[in-house]
Short mmCIF file of C-alpha atoms and ligand atoms in Angstrom, two decimals:
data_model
loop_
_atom_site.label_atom_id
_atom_site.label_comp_id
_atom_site.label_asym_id
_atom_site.label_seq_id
_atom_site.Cartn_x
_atom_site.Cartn_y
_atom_site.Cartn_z
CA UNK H 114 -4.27 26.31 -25.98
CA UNK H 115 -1.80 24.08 -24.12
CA UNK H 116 -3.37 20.60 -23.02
CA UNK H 117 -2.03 19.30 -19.65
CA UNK H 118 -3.10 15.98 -18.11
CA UNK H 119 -3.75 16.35 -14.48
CA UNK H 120 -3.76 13.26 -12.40
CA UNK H 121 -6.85 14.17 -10.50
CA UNK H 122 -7.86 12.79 -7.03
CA UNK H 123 -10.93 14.65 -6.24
CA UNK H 124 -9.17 16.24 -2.84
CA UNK H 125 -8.90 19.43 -1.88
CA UNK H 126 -5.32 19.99 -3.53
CA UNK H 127 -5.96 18.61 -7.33
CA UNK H 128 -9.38 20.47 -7.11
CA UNK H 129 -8.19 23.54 -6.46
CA UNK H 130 -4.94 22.52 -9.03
CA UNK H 131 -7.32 22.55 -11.96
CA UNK H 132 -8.60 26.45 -11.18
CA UNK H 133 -4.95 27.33 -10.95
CA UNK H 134 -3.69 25.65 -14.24
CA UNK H 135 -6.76 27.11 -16.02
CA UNK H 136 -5.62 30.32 -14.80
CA UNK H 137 -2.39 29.85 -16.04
CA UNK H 138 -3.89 29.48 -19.70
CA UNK H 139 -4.26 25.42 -20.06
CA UNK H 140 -7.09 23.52 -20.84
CA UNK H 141 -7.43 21.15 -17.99
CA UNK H 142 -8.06 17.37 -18.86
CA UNK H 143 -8.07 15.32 -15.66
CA UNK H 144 -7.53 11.77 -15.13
CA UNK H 145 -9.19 9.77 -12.46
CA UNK H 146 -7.54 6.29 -11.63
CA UNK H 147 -9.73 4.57 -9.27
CA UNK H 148 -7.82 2.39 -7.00
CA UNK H 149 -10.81 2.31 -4.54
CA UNK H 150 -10.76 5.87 -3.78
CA UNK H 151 -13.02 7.83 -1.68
CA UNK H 152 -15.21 9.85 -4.16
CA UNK H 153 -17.41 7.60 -7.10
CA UNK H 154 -16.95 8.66 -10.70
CA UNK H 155 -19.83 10.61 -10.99
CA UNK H 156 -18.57 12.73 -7.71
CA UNK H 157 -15.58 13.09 -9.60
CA UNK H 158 -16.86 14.26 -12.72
CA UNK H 159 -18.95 16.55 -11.02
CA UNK H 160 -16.21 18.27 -9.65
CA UNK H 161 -14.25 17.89 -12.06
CA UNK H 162 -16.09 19.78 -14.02
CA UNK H 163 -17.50 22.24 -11.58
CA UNK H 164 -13.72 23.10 -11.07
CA UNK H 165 -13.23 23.91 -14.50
CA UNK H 166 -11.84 20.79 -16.12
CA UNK H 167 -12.50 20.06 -19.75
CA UNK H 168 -13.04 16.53 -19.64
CA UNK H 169 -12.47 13.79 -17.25
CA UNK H 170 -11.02 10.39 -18.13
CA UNK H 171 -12.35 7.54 -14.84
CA UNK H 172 -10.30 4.18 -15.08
CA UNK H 173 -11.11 1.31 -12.95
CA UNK H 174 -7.62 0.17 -12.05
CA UNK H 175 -8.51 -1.97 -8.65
CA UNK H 176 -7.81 -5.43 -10.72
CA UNK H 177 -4.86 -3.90 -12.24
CA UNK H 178 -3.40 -2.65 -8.90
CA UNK H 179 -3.82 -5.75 -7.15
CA UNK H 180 -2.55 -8.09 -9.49
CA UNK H 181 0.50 -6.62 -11.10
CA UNK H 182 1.74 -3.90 -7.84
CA UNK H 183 0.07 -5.04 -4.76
CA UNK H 184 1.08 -8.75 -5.53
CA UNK H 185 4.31 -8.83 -6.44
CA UNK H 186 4.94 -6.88 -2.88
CA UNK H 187 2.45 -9.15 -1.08
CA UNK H 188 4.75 -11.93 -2.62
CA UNK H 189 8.15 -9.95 -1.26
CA UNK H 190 6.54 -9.61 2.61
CA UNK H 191 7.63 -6.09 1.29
CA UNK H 192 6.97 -3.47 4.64
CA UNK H 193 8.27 -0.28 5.00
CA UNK H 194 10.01 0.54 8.55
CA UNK H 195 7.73 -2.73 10.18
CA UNK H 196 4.11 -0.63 10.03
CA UNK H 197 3.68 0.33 6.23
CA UNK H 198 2.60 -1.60 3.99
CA UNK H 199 2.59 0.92 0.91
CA UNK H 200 -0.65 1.24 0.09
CA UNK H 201 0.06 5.01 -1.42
CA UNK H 202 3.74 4.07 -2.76
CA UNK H 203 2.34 1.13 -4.53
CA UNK H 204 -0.44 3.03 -6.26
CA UNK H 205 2.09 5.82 -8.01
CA UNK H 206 3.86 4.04 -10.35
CA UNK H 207 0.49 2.81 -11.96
CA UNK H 208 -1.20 5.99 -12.00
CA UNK H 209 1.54 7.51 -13.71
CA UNK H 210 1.53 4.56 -16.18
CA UNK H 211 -1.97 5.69 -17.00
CA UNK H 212 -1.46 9.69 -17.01
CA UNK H 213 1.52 8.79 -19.57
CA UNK H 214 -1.53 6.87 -21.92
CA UNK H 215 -3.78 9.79 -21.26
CA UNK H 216 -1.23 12.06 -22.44
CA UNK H 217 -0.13 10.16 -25.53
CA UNK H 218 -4.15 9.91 -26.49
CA UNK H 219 -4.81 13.68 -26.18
CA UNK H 220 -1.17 14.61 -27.61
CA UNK H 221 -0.74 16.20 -24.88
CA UNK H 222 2.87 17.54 -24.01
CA UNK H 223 2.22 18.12 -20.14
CA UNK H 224 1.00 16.56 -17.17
CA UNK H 225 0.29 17.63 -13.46
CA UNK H 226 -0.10 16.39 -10.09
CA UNK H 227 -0.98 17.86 -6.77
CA UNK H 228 1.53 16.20 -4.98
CA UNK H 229 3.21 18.74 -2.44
CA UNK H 230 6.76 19.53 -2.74
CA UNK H 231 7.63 18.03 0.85
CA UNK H 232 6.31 14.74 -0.32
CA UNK H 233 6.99 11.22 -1.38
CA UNK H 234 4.76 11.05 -4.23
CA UNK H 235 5.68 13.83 -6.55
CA UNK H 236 8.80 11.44 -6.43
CA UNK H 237 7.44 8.28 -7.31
CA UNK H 238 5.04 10.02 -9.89
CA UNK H 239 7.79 12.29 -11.83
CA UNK H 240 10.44 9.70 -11.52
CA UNK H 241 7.84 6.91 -13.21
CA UNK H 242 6.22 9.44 -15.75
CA UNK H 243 10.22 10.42 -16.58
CA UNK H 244 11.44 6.33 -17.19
CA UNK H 245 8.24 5.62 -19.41
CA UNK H 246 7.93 9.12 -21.59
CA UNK H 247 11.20 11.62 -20.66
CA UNK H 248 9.61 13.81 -23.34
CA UNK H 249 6.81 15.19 -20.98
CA UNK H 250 6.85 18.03 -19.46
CA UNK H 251 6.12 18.42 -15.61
CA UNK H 252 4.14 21.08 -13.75
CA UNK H 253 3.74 20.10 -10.02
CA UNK H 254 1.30 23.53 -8.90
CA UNK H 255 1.52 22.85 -5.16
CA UNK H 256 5.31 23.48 -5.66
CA UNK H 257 5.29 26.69 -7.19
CA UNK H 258 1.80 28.09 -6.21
CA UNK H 259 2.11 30.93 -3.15
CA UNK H 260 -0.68 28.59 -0.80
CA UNK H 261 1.44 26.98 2.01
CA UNK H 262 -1.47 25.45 4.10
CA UNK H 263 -4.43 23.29 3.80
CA UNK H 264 -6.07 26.28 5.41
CA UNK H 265 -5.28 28.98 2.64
CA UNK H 266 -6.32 26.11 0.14
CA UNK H 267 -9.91 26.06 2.09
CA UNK H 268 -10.10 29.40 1.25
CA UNK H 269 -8.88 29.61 -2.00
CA UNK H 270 -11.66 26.54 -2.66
CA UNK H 271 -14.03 28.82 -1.31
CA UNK H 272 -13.44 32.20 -2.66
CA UNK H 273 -13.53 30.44 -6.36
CA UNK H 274 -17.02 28.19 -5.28
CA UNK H 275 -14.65 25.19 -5.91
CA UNK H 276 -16.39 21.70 -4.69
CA UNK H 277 -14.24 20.65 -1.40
CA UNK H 278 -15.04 18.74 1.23
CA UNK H 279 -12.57 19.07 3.52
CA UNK H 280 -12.96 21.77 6.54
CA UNK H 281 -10.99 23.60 9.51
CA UNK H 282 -12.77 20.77 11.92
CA UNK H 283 -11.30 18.19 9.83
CA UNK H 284 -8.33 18.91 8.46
CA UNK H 285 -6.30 15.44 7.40
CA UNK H 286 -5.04 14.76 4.30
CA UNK H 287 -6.23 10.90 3.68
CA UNK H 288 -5.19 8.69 1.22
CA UNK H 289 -7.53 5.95 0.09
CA UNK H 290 -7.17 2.54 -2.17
CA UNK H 291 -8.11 -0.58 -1.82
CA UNK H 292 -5.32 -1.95 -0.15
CA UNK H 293 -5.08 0.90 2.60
CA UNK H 294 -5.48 4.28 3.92
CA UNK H 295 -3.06 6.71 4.99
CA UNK H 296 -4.26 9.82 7.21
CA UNK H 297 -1.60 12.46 7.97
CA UNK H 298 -1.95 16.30 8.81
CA UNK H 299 -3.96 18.43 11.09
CA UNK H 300 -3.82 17.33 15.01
CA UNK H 301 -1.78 14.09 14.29
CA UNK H 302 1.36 16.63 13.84
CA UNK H 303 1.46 16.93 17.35
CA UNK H 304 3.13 13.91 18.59
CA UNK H 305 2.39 15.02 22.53
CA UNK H 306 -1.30 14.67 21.74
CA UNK H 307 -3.11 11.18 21.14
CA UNK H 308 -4.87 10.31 17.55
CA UNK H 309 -8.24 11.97 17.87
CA UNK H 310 -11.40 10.21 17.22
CA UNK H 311 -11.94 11.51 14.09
CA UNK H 312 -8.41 10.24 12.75
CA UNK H 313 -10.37 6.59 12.84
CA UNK H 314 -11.66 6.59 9.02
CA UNK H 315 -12.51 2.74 8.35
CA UNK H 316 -11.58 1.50 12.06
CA UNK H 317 -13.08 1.97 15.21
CA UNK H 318 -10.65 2.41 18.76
CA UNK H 319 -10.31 -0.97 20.21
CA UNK H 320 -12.37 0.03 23.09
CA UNK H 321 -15.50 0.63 21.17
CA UNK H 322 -14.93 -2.64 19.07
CA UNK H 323 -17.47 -5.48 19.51
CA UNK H 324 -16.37 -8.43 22.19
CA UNK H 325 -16.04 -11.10 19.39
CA UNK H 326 -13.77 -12.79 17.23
CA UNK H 327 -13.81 -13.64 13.99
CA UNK H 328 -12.60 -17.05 12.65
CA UNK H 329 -11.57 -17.00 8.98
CA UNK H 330 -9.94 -19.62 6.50
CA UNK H 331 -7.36 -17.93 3.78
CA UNK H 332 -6.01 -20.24 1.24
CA UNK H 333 -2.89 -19.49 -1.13
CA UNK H 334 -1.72 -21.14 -4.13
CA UNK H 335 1.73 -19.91 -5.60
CA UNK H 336 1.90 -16.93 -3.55
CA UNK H 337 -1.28 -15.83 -4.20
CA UNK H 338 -4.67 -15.60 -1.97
CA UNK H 339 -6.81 -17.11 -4.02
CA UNK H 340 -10.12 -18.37 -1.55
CA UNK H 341 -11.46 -17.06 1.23
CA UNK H 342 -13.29 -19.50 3.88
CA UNK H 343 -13.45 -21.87 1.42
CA UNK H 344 -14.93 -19.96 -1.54
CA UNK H 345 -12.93 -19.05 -4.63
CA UNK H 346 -12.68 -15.25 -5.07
CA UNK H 347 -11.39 -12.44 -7.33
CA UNK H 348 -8.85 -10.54 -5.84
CA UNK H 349 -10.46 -7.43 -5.52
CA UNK H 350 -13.40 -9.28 -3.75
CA UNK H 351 -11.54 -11.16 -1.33
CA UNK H 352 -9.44 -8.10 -0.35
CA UNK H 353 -12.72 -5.87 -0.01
CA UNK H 354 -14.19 -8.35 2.17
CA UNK H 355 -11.15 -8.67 4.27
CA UNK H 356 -11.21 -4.68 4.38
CA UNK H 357 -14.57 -4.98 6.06
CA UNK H 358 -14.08 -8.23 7.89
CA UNK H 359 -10.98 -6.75 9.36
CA UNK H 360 -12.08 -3.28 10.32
CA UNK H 361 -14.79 -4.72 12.04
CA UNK H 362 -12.51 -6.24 14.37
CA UNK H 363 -10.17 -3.37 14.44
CA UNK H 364 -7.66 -4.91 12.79
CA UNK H 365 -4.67 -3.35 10.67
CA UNK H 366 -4.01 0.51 12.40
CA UNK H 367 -0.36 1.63 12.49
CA UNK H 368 0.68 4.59 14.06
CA UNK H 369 4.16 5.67 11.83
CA UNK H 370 7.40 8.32 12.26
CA UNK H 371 8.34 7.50 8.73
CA UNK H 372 11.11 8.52 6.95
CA UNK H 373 10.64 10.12 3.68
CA UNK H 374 13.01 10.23 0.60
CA UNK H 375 13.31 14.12 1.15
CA UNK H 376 15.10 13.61 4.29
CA UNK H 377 12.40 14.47 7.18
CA UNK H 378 10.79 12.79 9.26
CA UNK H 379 6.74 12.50 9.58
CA UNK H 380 3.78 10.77 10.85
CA UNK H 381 1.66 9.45 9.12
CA UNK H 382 -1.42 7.12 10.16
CA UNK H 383 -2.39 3.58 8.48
CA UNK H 384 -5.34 1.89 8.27
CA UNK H 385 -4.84 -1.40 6.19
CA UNK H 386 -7.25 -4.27 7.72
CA UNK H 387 -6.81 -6.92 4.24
CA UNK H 388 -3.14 -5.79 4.00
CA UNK H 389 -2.32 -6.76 7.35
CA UNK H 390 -4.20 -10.17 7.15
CA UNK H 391 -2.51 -11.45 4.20
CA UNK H 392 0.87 -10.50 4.83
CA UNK H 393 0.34 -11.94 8.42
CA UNK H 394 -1.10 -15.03 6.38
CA UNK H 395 1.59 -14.93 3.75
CA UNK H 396 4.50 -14.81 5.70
CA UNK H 397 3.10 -17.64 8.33
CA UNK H 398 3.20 -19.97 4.92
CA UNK H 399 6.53 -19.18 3.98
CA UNK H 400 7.36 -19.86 7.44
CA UNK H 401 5.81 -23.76 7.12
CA UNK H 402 7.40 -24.22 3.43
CA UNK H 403 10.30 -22.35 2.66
CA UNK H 404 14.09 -23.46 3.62
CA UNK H 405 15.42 -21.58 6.06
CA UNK H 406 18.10 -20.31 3.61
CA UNK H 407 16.02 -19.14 1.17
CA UNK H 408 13.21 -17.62 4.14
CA UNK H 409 16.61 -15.74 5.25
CA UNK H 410 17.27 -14.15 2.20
CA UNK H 411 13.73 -12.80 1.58
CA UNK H 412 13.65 -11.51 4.74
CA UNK H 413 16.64 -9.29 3.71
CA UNK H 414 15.49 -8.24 0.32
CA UNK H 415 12.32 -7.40 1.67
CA UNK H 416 13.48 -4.47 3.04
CA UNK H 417 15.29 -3.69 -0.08
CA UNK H 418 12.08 -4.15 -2.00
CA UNK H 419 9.98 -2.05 0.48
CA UNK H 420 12.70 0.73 0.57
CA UNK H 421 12.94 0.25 -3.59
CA UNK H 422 8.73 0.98 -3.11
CA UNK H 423 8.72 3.83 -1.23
CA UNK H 424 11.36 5.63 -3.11
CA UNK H 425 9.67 5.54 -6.50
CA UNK H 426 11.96 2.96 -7.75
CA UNK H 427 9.07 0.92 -9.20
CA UNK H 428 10.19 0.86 -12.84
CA UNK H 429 13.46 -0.20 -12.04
CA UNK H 430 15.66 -2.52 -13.24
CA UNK H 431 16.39 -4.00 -9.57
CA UNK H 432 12.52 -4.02 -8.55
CA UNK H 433 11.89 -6.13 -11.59
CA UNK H 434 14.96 -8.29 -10.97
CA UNK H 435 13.98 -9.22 -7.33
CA UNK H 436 10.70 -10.00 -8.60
CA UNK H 437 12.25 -12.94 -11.14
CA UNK H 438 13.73 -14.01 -7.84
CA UNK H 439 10.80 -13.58 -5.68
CA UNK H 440 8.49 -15.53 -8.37
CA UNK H 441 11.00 -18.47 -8.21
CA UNK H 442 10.63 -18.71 -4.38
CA UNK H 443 6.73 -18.52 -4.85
CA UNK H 444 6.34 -21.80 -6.42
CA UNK H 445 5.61 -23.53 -3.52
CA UNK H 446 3.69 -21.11 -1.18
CA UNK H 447 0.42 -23.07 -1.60
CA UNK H 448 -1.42 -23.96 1.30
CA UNK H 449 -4.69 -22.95 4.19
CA UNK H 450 -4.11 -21.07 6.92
CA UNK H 451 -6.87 -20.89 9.68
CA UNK H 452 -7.08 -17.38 11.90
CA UNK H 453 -9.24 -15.23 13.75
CA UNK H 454 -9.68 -11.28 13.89
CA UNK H 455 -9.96 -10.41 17.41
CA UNK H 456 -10.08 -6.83 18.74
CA UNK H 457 -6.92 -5.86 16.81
CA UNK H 458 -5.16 -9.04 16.97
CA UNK H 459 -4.54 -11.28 13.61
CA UNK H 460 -3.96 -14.61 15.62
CA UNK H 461 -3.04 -17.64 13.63
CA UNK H 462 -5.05 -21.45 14.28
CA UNK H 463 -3.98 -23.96 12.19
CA UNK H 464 -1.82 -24.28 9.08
CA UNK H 465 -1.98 -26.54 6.31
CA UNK H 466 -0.07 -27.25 2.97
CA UNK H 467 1.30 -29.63 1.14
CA UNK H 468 4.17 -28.47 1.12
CA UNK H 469 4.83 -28.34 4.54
CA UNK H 470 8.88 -28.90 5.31
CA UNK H 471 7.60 -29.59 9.31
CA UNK H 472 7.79 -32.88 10.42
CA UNK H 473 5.90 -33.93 13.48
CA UNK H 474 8.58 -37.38 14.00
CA UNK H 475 11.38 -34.82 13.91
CA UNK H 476 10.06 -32.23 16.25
CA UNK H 477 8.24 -34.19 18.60
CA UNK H 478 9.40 -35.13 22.06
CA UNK H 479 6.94 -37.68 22.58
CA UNK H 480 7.57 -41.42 22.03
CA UNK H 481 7.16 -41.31 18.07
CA UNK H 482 10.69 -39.50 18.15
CA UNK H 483 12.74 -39.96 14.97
CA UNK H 484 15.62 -37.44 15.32
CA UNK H 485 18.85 -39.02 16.03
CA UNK H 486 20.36 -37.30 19.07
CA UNK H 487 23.60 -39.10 18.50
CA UNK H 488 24.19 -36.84 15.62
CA UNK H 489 23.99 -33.69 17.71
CA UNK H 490 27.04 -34.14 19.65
CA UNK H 491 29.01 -34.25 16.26
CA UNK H 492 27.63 -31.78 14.74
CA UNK H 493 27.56 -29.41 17.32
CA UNK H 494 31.93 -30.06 17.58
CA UNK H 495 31.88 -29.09 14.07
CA UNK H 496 29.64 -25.89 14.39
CA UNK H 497 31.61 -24.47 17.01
CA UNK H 498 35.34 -25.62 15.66
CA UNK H 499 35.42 -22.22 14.22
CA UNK H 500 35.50 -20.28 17.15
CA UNK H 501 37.41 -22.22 19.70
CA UNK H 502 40.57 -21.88 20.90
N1 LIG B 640 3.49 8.66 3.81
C1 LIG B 640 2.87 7.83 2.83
C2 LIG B 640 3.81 7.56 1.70
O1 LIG B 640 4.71 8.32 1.48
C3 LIG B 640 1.55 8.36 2.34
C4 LIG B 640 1.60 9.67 1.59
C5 LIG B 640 0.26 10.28 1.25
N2 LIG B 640 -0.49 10.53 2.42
C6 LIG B 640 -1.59 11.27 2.53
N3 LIG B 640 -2.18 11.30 3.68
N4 LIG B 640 -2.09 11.92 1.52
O2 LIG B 640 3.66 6.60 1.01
#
């Protein structure tokens, strides 16, 4: 029999992919990264198993994900049309990385996904699996299967006892690691209708958040968040506790008419509490440190690295050469930044670094003044010649 890897999420599409594929003759072998998903392994084995699978192979990949794709776009302020922070795009590449292992272990000639055929992420996952093993084979069920809703999917769960968990009252296809969620489908098609209640997954509306703020200290060093009020933590710890922290406080909800790389145009929800923090934290540091030259520039290649991101472009040739660049710029991004969380709002305190390129007898116009104002008029001659007649 024909092995296939399938690059299973526990949802309502890859659990009813397995039944199909096993129909189709192949003996199902499914592979489970966790990024901080929904479902616990032994949820997923369960119905993995219950859905026919063969064997189920769970990885742990939060550190992973953090350090070596989160990071390095943490590190490029890298956002996707100002309200995504690529939570889902950044979390392809590496689970294909993984399926390609799987697949090389078991000998295994294909792999599957049950990304739909509309989608961004059979993109970013058949792009990556073709750069790091050409040699694979393909089968993407959701784009060849006859099902066209979520709703026929329901019922094909159903009729074959398969374990699902979502339902008509329900209906949203959610995304979940650790550094966001993404919540699309169902109601929130309808742009003439507000997000309903039950699109709030890890946040609360504003209006039934607590009256309280939140005061929090994040420090940096190179780049990276490395304490969190003044304790030293993993990464995976300090973003889990800003995940809580933030939601909390209702902190980190975008509302998104994205463009996809197929050409239309969707919305999709975000919920991203720690995201937003440490960009907001990480960017307010570059702000104090960089030069304004080099600030500039990453402000322009951040949009090339988000775009780069979204598209599935992750194990490119470009992507890793901004990050040589990006790294280089990093070097000095140490410092404390001093915030609270207030009913939505990331609002920054104080700021600290050594590294600082402000300076108080420059900027000041109180009597400790050090700028000499004799220079301006030159300068400003010289600024302008250009452009006078
Ligand atoms: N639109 C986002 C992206 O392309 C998320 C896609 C997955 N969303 C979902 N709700 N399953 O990155």
């Amino acid at each position: 029999m024909k092995k296939i890897i399938l690059a299973y999420s526990g949802g309502l599409d890859t659990t009813c992919v397995i039944k199909w594929l096993k129909d189709k003759g192949f003996k199902v072998i499914c592979f489970s990264a966790n990024l901080g998903s929904e479902f616990s392994p032994s949820d997923l084995r369960k119905r993995a198993y219950q859905s026919g699978a063969e064997k189920i192979y769970i990885k742990d990949l939060r550190k992973e994900f953090l350090y070596h794709y989160v990071l390095p776009a943490l590190k490029a302020n890298a956002c996707y049309e100002g309200k995504y922070l690529l939570s889902t795009a950044l979390g392809r590449p590496l689970i294909a990385k993984h399926l390609v292992e799987v697949a090389k272990k078991e000998k295994a000639d294909f792999v599957a996904h049950g990304c739909t055929g509309k989608g961004n992420d059979q993109v970013r996952l058949e792009v990556s699996v073709n750069i790091l093993d050409p040699k694979l084979k393909i089968i993407a069920p959701l784009r060849e299967w006859e099902m066209g809703s979520r709703e026929e999917e329901i019922k094909y769960a159903k009729k074959n006892k398969l374990p699902v968990t979502s339902t008509k009252e329900k209906p949203y296809s959610i995304d979940k690691n650790i550094w966001g969620l993404s919540i699309e489908a169902g109601y929130l098609e309808d742009l003439s209708v507000e997000p309903p209640r039950n699109s709030y997954i890890l946040l609360r509306p504003l209006k039934e958040i607590e009256d309280k703020e939140v005061r929090l200290e994040i420090e940096f060093k190179r780049g990276e968040p490395v304490s969190l009020n003044g304790k030293i933590l993993s990464l995976v710890s300090l973003v889990e506790k800003l995940n809580v922290m933030g939601a909390k406080c209702g902190v980190g909800r975008s509302d998104l008419i994205e463009d996809r790389v197929v050409g239309i145009k969707s919305r999709e929800i975000y919920e991203a509490p720690a995201a937003w923090i440490l960009y907001t934290v990480h960017k307010e540091l570059e702000n104090l440190i960089l030069d304004r030259e080099t600030l500039f520039f990453k402000q322009r290649i951040a949009l090339d690295y988000a775009w780069l991101i979204y598209q599935g472009l992750y194990f490119s040739r470009l992507k890793e050469s901004l990050d040589v660049l990006v790294n280089k710029t990093q070097e000095s991004i140490s410092g404390i930044i001093s915030l609270k969380l207030y009913k939505g709002n990331i609002i920054i305190m104080k700021r600290r670094s050594a590294n600082s390129l402000y300076k108080k007898e420059l900027a000041t116009y109180g009597d400790k003044d050090k700028f000499d104002r004799n220079l301006a008029e030159g300068f400003i001659k010289l600024w302008g010649m250009p452009y006078g007649k």
